[in-house]
PDB file of C-alpha atoms in Angstrom:
ATOM      1  CA  UNK A   1       4.416  23.961 -17.702  1.00  0.00           C
ATOM      2  CA  UNK A   2       4.429  22.793 -21.340  1.00  0.00           C
ATOM      3  CA  UNK A   3       4.296  24.823 -24.544  1.00  0.00           C
ATOM      4  CA  UNK A   4       3.884  24.169 -28.268  1.00  0.00           C
ATOM      5  CA  UNK A   5       4.649  26.664 -31.022  1.00  0.00           C
ATOM      6  CA  UNK A   6       2.359  26.557 -34.071  1.00  0.00           C
ATOM      7  CA  UNK A   7       2.067  28.720 -37.169  1.00  0.00           C
ATOM      8  CA  UNK A   8      -1.183  30.651 -37.617  1.00  0.00           C
ATOM      9  CA  UNK A   9      -2.769  30.281 -41.040  1.00  0.00           C
ATOM     10  CA  UNK A  10      -4.600  33.050 -42.925  1.00  0.00           C
ATOM     11  CA  UNK A  11      -6.261  32.163 -46.249  1.00  0.00           C
ATOM     12  CA  UNK A  12      -4.100  29.089 -46.486  1.00  0.00           C
ATOM     13  CA  UNK A  13      -0.817  30.880 -45.839  1.00  0.00           C
ATOM     14  CA  UNK A  14       1.185  30.690 -42.599  1.00  0.00           C
ATOM     15  CA  UNK A  15       1.467  33.968 -40.714  1.00  0.00           C
ATOM     16  CA  UNK A  16       2.939  34.720 -37.285  1.00  0.00           C
ATOM     17  CA  UNK A  17       3.616  31.859 -34.930  1.00  0.00           C
ATOM     18  CA  UNK A  18       1.765  31.442 -31.656  1.00  0.00           C
ATOM     19  CA  UNK A  19       2.950  29.641 -28.531  1.00  0.00           C
ATOM     20  CA  UNK A  20       0.241  27.648 -26.724  1.00  0.00           C
ATOM     21  CA  UNK A  21       0.972  26.962 -23.044  1.00  0.00           C
ATOM     22  CA  UNK A  22      -0.615  24.818 -20.360  1.00  0.00           C
ATOM     23  CA  UNK A  23       0.365  24.045 -16.794  1.00  0.00           C
ATOM     24  CA  UNK A  24      -0.362  24.464 -13.108  1.00  0.00           C
ATOM     25  CA  UNK A  25      -2.469  27.596 -12.691  1.00  0.00           C
ATOM     26  CA  UNK A  26      -0.344  29.251 -10.008  1.00  0.00           C
ATOM     27  CA  UNK A  27       2.724  28.976 -12.261  1.00  0.00           C
ATOM     28  CA  UNK A  28       1.221  29.970 -15.616  1.00  0.00           C
ATOM     29  CA  UNK A  29      -0.714  32.928 -14.227  1.00  0.00           C
ATOM     30  CA  UNK A  30       2.538  34.433 -12.941  1.00  0.00           C
ATOM     31  CA  UNK A  31       3.662  34.643 -16.574  1.00  0.00           C
ATOM     32  CA  UNK A  32       0.419  36.238 -17.846  1.00  0.00           C
ATOM     33  CA  UNK A  33       0.221  39.968 -18.501  1.00  0.00           C
ATOM     34  CA  UNK A  34      -3.126  39.932 -20.343  1.00  0.00           C
ATOM     35  CA  UNK A  35      -6.397  38.022 -20.370  1.00  0.00           C
ATOM     36  CA  UNK A  36      -8.551  37.119 -23.359  1.00  0.00           C
ATOM     37  CA  UNK A  37     -12.204  38.207 -23.277  1.00  0.00           C
ATOM     38  CA  UNK A  38     -14.615  35.873 -25.063  1.00  0.00           C
ATOM     39  CA  UNK A  39     -17.368  38.487 -24.753  1.00  0.00           C
ATOM     40  CA  UNK A  40     -15.868  40.977 -27.201  1.00  0.00           C
ATOM     41  CA  UNK A  41     -12.979  38.991 -28.723  1.00  0.00           C
ATOM     42  CA  UNK A  42     -10.328  41.247 -27.203  1.00  0.00           C
ATOM     43  CA  UNK A  43      -7.397  41.102 -24.817  1.00  0.00           C
ATOM     44  CA  UNK A  44      -7.185  43.160 -21.645  1.00  0.00           C
ATOM     45  CA  UNK A  45      -4.293  43.913 -19.347  1.00  0.00           C
ATOM     46  CA  UNK A  46      -4.478  42.008 -16.066  1.00  0.00           C
ATOM     47  CA  UNK A  47      -5.104  44.700 -13.474  1.00  0.00           C
ATOM     48  CA  UNK A  48      -4.988  44.106  -9.697  1.00  0.00           C
ATOM     49  CA  UNK A  49      -8.794  43.895  -9.734  1.00  0.00           C
ATOM     50  CA  UNK A  50      -8.794  41.258 -12.487  1.00  0.00           C
ATOM     51  CA  UNK A  51      -6.031  39.333 -10.728  1.00  0.00           C
ATOM     52  CA  UNK A  52      -8.143  39.282  -7.553  1.00  0.00           C
ATOM     53  CA  UNK A  53     -11.059  37.800  -9.497  1.00  0.00           C
ATOM     54  CA  UNK A  54      -8.768  35.178 -11.021  1.00  0.00           C
ATOM     55  CA  UNK A  55      -7.369  34.214  -7.622  1.00  0.00           C
ATOM     56  CA  UNK A  56     -10.873  34.032  -6.142  1.00  0.00           C
ATOM     57  CA  UNK A  57     -11.845  31.626  -8.919  1.00  0.00           C
ATOM     58  CA  UNK A  58      -8.734  29.526  -8.242  1.00  0.00           C
ATOM     59  CA  UNK A  59      -9.547  29.284  -4.543  1.00  0.00           C
ATOM     60  CA  UNK A  60     -13.165  28.347  -5.236  1.00  0.00           C
ATOM     61  CA  UNK A  61     -12.175  25.606  -7.683  1.00  0.00           C
ATOM     62  CA  UNK A  62      -9.458  24.240  -5.392  1.00  0.00           C
ATOM     63  CA  UNK A  63     -11.850  24.202  -2.409  1.00  0.00           C
ATOM     64  CA  UNK A  64     -14.063  21.931  -4.501  1.00  0.00           C
ATOM     65  CA  UNK A  65     -11.173  19.458  -4.915  1.00  0.00           C
ATOM     66  CA  UNK A  66     -10.524  20.402  -8.547  1.00  0.00           C
ATOM     67  CA  UNK A  67      -7.081  20.135 -10.086  1.00  0.00           C
ATOM     68  CA  UNK A  68      -6.615  23.355 -12.023  1.00  0.00           C
ATOM     69  CA  UNK A  69      -4.839  23.734 -15.337  1.00  0.00           C
ATOM     70  CA  UNK A  70      -4.268  27.128 -16.909  1.00  0.00           C
ATOM     71  CA  UNK A  71      -4.365  27.624 -20.692  1.00  0.00           C
ATOM     72  CA  UNK A  72      -2.557  30.604 -22.211  1.00  0.00           C
ATOM     73  CA  UNK A  73      -0.918  31.763 -25.417  1.00  0.00           C
ATOM     74  CA  UNK A  74       1.697  34.198 -26.727  1.00  0.00           C
ATOM     75  CA  UNK A  75       2.073  35.598 -30.239  1.00  0.00           C
ATOM     76  CA  UNK A  76       5.677  35.467 -31.419  1.00  0.00           C
ATOM     77  CA  UNK A  77       7.525  37.971 -33.568  1.00  0.00           C
ATOM     78  CA  UNK A  78      10.030  35.455 -34.920  1.00  0.00           C
ATOM     79  CA  UNK A  79      13.260  36.427 -33.205  1.00  0.00           C
ATOM     80  CA  UNK A  80      12.527  35.035 -29.736  1.00  0.00           C
ATOM     81  CA  UNK A  81      14.885  32.749 -27.842  1.00  0.00           C
ATOM     82  CA  UNK A  82      13.292  29.307 -27.924  1.00  0.00           C
ATOM     83  CA  UNK A  83      16.180  27.365 -26.427  1.00  0.00           C
ATOM     84  CA  UNK A  84      17.195  28.887 -23.068  1.00  0.00           C
ATOM     85  CA  UNK A  85      15.856  26.882 -20.129  1.00  0.00           C
ATOM     86  CA  UNK A  86      16.253  27.494 -16.397  1.00  0.00           C
ATOM     87  CA  UNK A  87      17.053  24.925 -13.700  1.00  0.00           C
ATOM     88  CA  UNK A  88      13.359  24.028 -13.355  1.00  0.00           C
ATOM     89  CA  UNK A  89      12.996  23.217 -17.040  1.00  0.00           C
ATOM     90  CA  UNK A  90      11.016  26.395 -17.806  1.00  0.00           C
ATOM     91  CA  UNK A  91      11.884  28.186 -21.051  1.00  0.00           C
ATOM     92  CA  UNK A  92      12.672  31.891 -20.747  1.00  0.00           C
ATOM     93  CA  UNK A  93      10.037  32.655 -23.353  1.00  0.00           C
ATOM     94  CA  UNK A  94       7.375  31.097 -21.115  1.00  0.00           C
ATOM     95  CA  UNK A  95       8.072  33.419 -18.189  1.00  0.00           C
ATOM     96  CA  UNK A  96       6.366  36.596 -19.386  1.00  0.00           C
ATOM     97  CA  UNK A  97       3.950  38.127 -21.870  1.00  0.00           C
ATOM     98  CA  UNK A  98       1.377  35.322 -21.892  1.00  0.00           C
ATOM     99  CA  UNK A  99      -2.337  35.922 -22.438  1.00  0.00           C
ATOM    100  CA  UNK A 100      -4.593  33.971 -20.093  1.00  0.00           C
ATOM    101  CA  UNK A 101      -7.171  32.022 -22.047  1.00  0.00           C
ATOM    102  CA  UNK A 102      -8.953  29.754 -19.557  1.00  0.00           C
ATOM    103  CA  UNK A 103      -8.847  27.896 -16.267  1.00  0.00           C
ATOM    104  CA  UNK A 104      -9.812  24.226 -16.481  1.00  0.00           C
ATOM    105  CA  UNK A 105     -10.885  22.249 -13.432  1.00  0.00           C
ATOM    106  CA  UNK A 106     -10.347  18.473 -13.446  1.00  0.00           C
ATOM    107  CA  UNK A 107     -11.943  16.272 -10.836  1.00  0.00           C
ATOM    108  CA  UNK A 108     -10.736  12.785  -9.953  1.00  0.00           C
ATOM    109  CA  UNK A 109     -13.497  10.987  -8.114  1.00  0.00           C
ATOM    110  CA  UNK A 110     -12.622   9.202  -4.912  1.00  0.00           C
ATOM    111  CA  UNK A 111     -12.688   5.509  -5.691  1.00  0.00           C
ATOM    112  CA  UNK A 112     -15.243   3.335  -3.905  1.00  0.00           C
ATOM    113  CA  UNK A 113     -13.880   1.906  -0.675  1.00  0.00           C
ATOM    114  CA  UNK A 114     -11.174   4.530  -0.120  1.00  0.00           C
ATOM    115  CA  UNK A 115     -12.934   6.254   2.789  1.00  0.00           C
ATOM    116  CA  UNK A 116     -13.724   2.944   4.448  1.00  0.00           C
ATOM    117  CA  UNK A 117     -10.118   1.735   4.026  1.00  0.00           C
ATOM    118  CA  UNK A 118      -8.784   4.913   5.669  1.00  0.00           C
ATOM    119  CA  UNK A 119     -11.215   4.495   8.574  1.00  0.00           C
ATOM    120  CA  UNK A 120     -10.043   0.901   9.054  1.00  0.00           C
ATOM    121  CA  UNK A 121      -6.426   2.061   9.111  1.00  0.00           C
ATOM    122  CA  UNK A 122      -7.238   4.628  11.793  1.00  0.00           C
ATOM    123  CA  UNK A 123      -9.009   2.059  13.930  1.00  0.00           C
ATOM    124  CA  UNK A 124      -5.920  -0.145  13.611  1.00  0.00           C
ATOM    125  CA  UNK A 125      -3.660   2.708  14.719  1.00  0.00           C
ATOM    126  CA  UNK A 126      -2.225   3.380  11.264  1.00  0.00           C
ATOM    127  CA  UNK A 127      -1.865   7.015  10.227  1.00  0.00           C
ATOM    128  CA  UNK A 128      -2.559   7.661   6.546  1.00  0.00           C
ATOM    129  CA  UNK A 129      -0.801  10.627   4.949  1.00  0.00           C
ATOM    130  CA  UNK A 130      -1.340  12.227   1.567  1.00  0.00           C
ATOM    131  CA  UNK A 131       1.785  12.970  -0.483  1.00  0.00           C
ATOM    132  CA  UNK A 132       0.845  14.646  -3.759  1.00  0.00           C
ATOM    133  CA  UNK A 133       1.942  17.004  -6.483  1.00  0.00           C
ATOM    134  CA  UNK A 134      -1.351  18.918  -6.251  1.00  0.00           C
ATOM    135  CA  UNK A 135      -1.371  22.478  -4.941  1.00  0.00           C
ATOM    136  CA  UNK A 136      -2.066  23.051  -1.272  1.00  0.00           C
ATOM    137  CA  UNK A 137      -5.752  24.003  -1.510  1.00  0.00           C
ATOM    138  CA  UNK A 138      -6.692  21.155  -3.858  1.00  0.00           C
ATOM    139  CA  UNK A 139      -4.775  18.614  -1.761  1.00  0.00           C
ATOM    140  CA  UNK A 140      -6.484  19.846   1.398  1.00  0.00           C
ATOM    141  CA  UNK A 141      -9.938  19.518  -0.162  1.00  0.00           C
ATOM    142  CA  UNK A 142      -9.276  15.993  -1.462  1.00  0.00           C
ATOM    143  CA  UNK A 143      -7.792  14.906   1.881  1.00  0.00           C
ATOM    144  CA  UNK A 144     -10.835  16.250   3.686  1.00  0.00           C
ATOM    145  CA  UNK A 145     -13.202  14.474   1.276  1.00  0.00           C
ATOM    146  CA  UNK A 146     -11.597  11.052   1.627  1.00  0.00           C
ATOM    147  CA  UNK A 147     -11.049  11.280   5.382  1.00  0.00           C
ATOM    148  CA  UNK A 148      -7.257  11.664   5.514  1.00  0.00           C
ATOM    149  CA  UNK A 149      -7.382  15.135   7.016  1.00  0.00           C
ATOM    150  CA  UNK A 150      -8.085  14.935  10.729  1.00  0.00           C
ATOM    151  CA  UNK A 151     -10.417  17.901  11.223  1.00  0.00           C
ATOM    152  CA  UNK A 152     -10.629  17.174  14.972  1.00  0.00           C
ATOM    153  CA  UNK A 153      -6.884  17.663  15.456  1.00  0.00           C
ATOM    154  CA  UNK A 154      -5.976  21.351  15.985  1.00  0.00           C
ATOM    155  CA  UNK A 155      -2.307  20.469  15.417  1.00  0.00           C
ATOM    156  CA  UNK A 156      -2.903  18.838  12.028  1.00  0.00           C
ATOM    157  CA  UNK A 157      -0.200  19.907   9.556  1.00  0.00           C
ATOM    158  CA  UNK A 158      -0.647  20.664   5.867  1.00  0.00           C
ATOM    159  CA  UNK A 159       2.414  21.971   4.054  1.00  0.00           C
ATOM    160  CA  UNK A 160       4.247  22.108   0.752  1.00  0.00           C
ATOM    161  CA  UNK A 161       7.305  20.013  -0.017  1.00  0.00           C
ATOM    162  CA  UNK A 162       9.720  22.949  -0.138  1.00  0.00           C
ATOM    163  CA  UNK A 163       8.669  24.152   3.322  1.00  0.00           C
ATOM    164  CA  UNK A 164       8.946  20.604   4.668  1.00  0.00           C
ATOM    165  CA  UNK A 165      12.503  20.218   3.363  1.00  0.00           C
ATOM    166  CA  UNK A 166      13.534  23.585   4.772  1.00  0.00           C
ATOM    167  CA  UNK A 167      12.120  22.841   8.221  1.00  0.00           C
ATOM    168  CA  UNK A 168      13.740  19.393   8.510  1.00  0.00           C
ATOM    169  CA  UNK A 169      17.122  20.638   7.287  1.00  0.00           C
ATOM    170  CA  UNK A 170      17.121  18.615   4.073  1.00  0.00           C
ATOM    171  CA  UNK A 171      19.093  15.411   3.564  1.00  0.00           C
ATOM    172  CA  UNK A 172      22.610  15.245   4.979  1.00  0.00           C
ATOM    173  CA  UNK A 173      25.213  12.763   3.758  1.00  0.00           C
ATOM    174  CA  UNK A 174      28.361  11.571   5.473  1.00  0.00           C
ATOM    175  CA  UNK A 175      30.444  14.129   3.557  1.00  0.00           C
ATOM    176  CA  UNK A 176      28.061  17.073   4.061  1.00  0.00           C
ATOM    177  CA  UNK A 177      24.608  18.355   3.097  1.00  0.00           C
ATOM    178  CA  UNK A 178      23.340  18.080  -0.447  1.00  0.00           C
ATOM    179  CA  UNK A 179      21.249  20.858  -1.938  1.00  0.00           C
ATOM    180  CA  UNK A 180      17.884  19.921  -3.417  1.00  0.00           C
ATOM    181  CA  UNK A 181      17.617  20.688  -7.105  1.00  0.00           C
ATOM    182  CA  UNK A 182      14.561  22.222  -8.753  1.00  0.00           C
ATOM    183  CA  UNK A 183      14.201  19.248 -11.095  1.00  0.00           C
ATOM    184  CA  UNK A 184      13.894  16.857  -8.160  1.00  0.00           C
ATOM    185  CA  UNK A 185      17.368  15.365  -8.550  1.00  0.00           C
ATOM    186  CA  UNK A 186      19.412  14.504  -5.480  1.00  0.00           C
ATOM    187  CA  UNK A 187      22.304  12.466  -6.841  1.00  0.00           C
ATOM    188  CA  UNK A 188      23.136  15.021  -9.549  1.00  0.00           C
ATOM    189  CA  UNK A 189      23.818  17.582  -6.830  1.00  0.00           C
ATOM    190  CA  UNK A 190      26.706  15.544  -5.410  1.00  0.00           C
ATOM    191  CA  UNK A 191      30.281  16.715  -5.925  1.00  0.00           C
ATOM    192  CA  UNK A 192      32.087  14.856  -8.702  1.00  0.00           C
ATOM    193  CA  UNK A 193      34.647  13.419  -6.255  1.00  0.00           C
ATOM    194  CA  UNK A 194      31.988  12.037  -3.891  1.00  0.00           C
ATOM    195  CA  UNK A 195      31.575   8.299  -3.397  1.00  0.00           C
ATOM    196  CA  UNK A 196      28.533   6.617  -4.793  1.00  0.00           C
ATOM    197  CA  UNK A 197      25.270   7.352  -3.036  1.00  0.00           C
ATOM    198  CA  UNK A 198      24.851   3.749  -1.885  1.00  0.00           C
ATOM    199  CA  UNK A 199      28.200   3.903  -0.068  1.00  0.00           C
ATOM    200  CA  UNK A 200      27.249   6.843   2.134  1.00  0.00           C
ATOM    201  CA  UNK A 201      25.245   7.469   5.261  1.00  0.00           C
ATOM    202  CA  UNK A 202      22.057   9.487   4.797  1.00  0.00           C
ATOM    203  CA  UNK A 203      20.324  11.342   7.612  1.00  0.00           C
ATOM    204  CA  UNK A 204      17.814  14.132   8.105  1.00  0.00           C
ATOM    205  CA  UNK A 205      19.479  17.487   8.764  1.00  0.00           C
ATOM    206  CA  UNK A 206      17.228  18.384  11.695  1.00  0.00           C
ATOM    207  CA  UNK A 207      15.816  15.125  13.134  1.00  0.00           C
ATOM    208  CA  UNK A 208      14.272  16.915  16.128  1.00  0.00           C
ATOM    209  CA  UNK A 209      12.135  19.044  13.813  1.00  0.00           C
ATOM    210  CA  UNK A 210      11.303  16.018  11.671  1.00  0.00           C
ATOM    211  CA  UNK A 211      10.024  14.130  14.712  1.00  0.00           C
ATOM    212  CA  UNK A 212       7.757  17.046  15.609  1.00  0.00           C
ATOM    213  CA  UNK A 213       6.421  17.444  12.077  1.00  0.00           C
ATOM    214  CA  UNK A 214       5.798  13.894  10.895  1.00  0.00           C
ATOM    215  CA  UNK A 215       3.569  12.960  13.839  1.00  0.00           C
ATOM    216  CA  UNK A 216       0.999  15.605  12.910  1.00  0.00           C
ATOM    217  CA  UNK A 217       1.603  15.735   9.143  1.00  0.00           C
ATOM    218  CA  UNK A 218      -1.550  14.886   7.205  1.00  0.00           C
ATOM    219  CA  UNK A 219      -0.894  16.402   3.773  1.00  0.00           C
ATOM    220  CA  UNK A 220       2.322  17.127   1.890  1.00  0.00           C
ATOM    221  CA  UNK A 221       1.444  19.104  -1.249  1.00  0.00           C
ATOM    222  CA  UNK A 222       3.453  20.244  -4.277  1.00  0.00           C
ATOM    223  CA  UNK A 223       5.722  17.369  -3.394  1.00  0.00           C
ATOM    224  CA  UNK A 224       8.913  16.779  -5.379  1.00  0.00           C
ATOM    225  CA  UNK A 225      10.779  13.434  -5.572  1.00  0.00           C
ATOM    226  CA  UNK A 226      13.385  14.518  -3.003  1.00  0.00           C
ATOM    227  CA  UNK A 227      10.624  15.584  -0.588  1.00  0.00           C
ATOM    228  CA  UNK A 228       9.128  12.089  -0.735  1.00  0.00           C
ATOM    229  CA  UNK A 229      12.563  10.562  -0.306  1.00  0.00           C
ATOM    230  CA  UNK A 230      13.248  12.677   2.765  1.00  0.00           C
ATOM    231  CA  UNK A 231       9.915  11.712   4.333  1.00  0.00           C
ATOM    232  CA  UNK A 232      10.605   7.999   3.861  1.00  0.00           C
ATOM    233  CA  UNK A 233      14.212   8.388   5.023  1.00  0.00           C
ATOM    234  CA  UNK A 234      13.091  10.040   8.247  1.00  0.00           C
ATOM    235  CA  UNK A 235      10.523   7.326   8.929  1.00  0.00           C
ATOM    236  CA  UNK A 236      12.840   4.332   8.554  1.00  0.00           C
TER     237      UNK A 236
END
């Protein structure tokens, strides 16, 4: 999520400031309380019925392999806290009171030769996995389109990075487990008295679960840096 605060101008004079926000749809929509109507230039409260329509649109766009960005805004009174940030890097002011403006779908075309390359890998006994920051539905659609997702395998696994880390028990070091941080940092979570990371043994917390998961894992979505690191660590 990223926001910019600009001053509105009326007849050449600055008036109230407005915060313009963009980001992953599932995150920004959680902060929206209203939606802008282009039909009558008004804002409406997001009711359960409207939220259902929004979610239906999100699912339809994601099923068509679109990466979805949400655009929203918030009019400011002037005394808001613009400095407090949580552990994920989200400002407190971004967490509520936004007005949903639009959903934008972005499509990255599969490059020529990708499908054929994946088929060659399969014939050679190489399993191709998708590790991406996209949301689960979009990642699934793209994986299906380029041939990564094995639709013939009833045990095929598609999961998000957080669930993956929880199921495999995270990363464990020689002096104990290290919590994953929201910003993707692993080393920053280490106690101050700990030895350097390169001097320590790293293992998967639950290797038995890892061995069950990785064999059938086709898509790892909403993947953070430490999720990727754990996947590679478990494979080597």
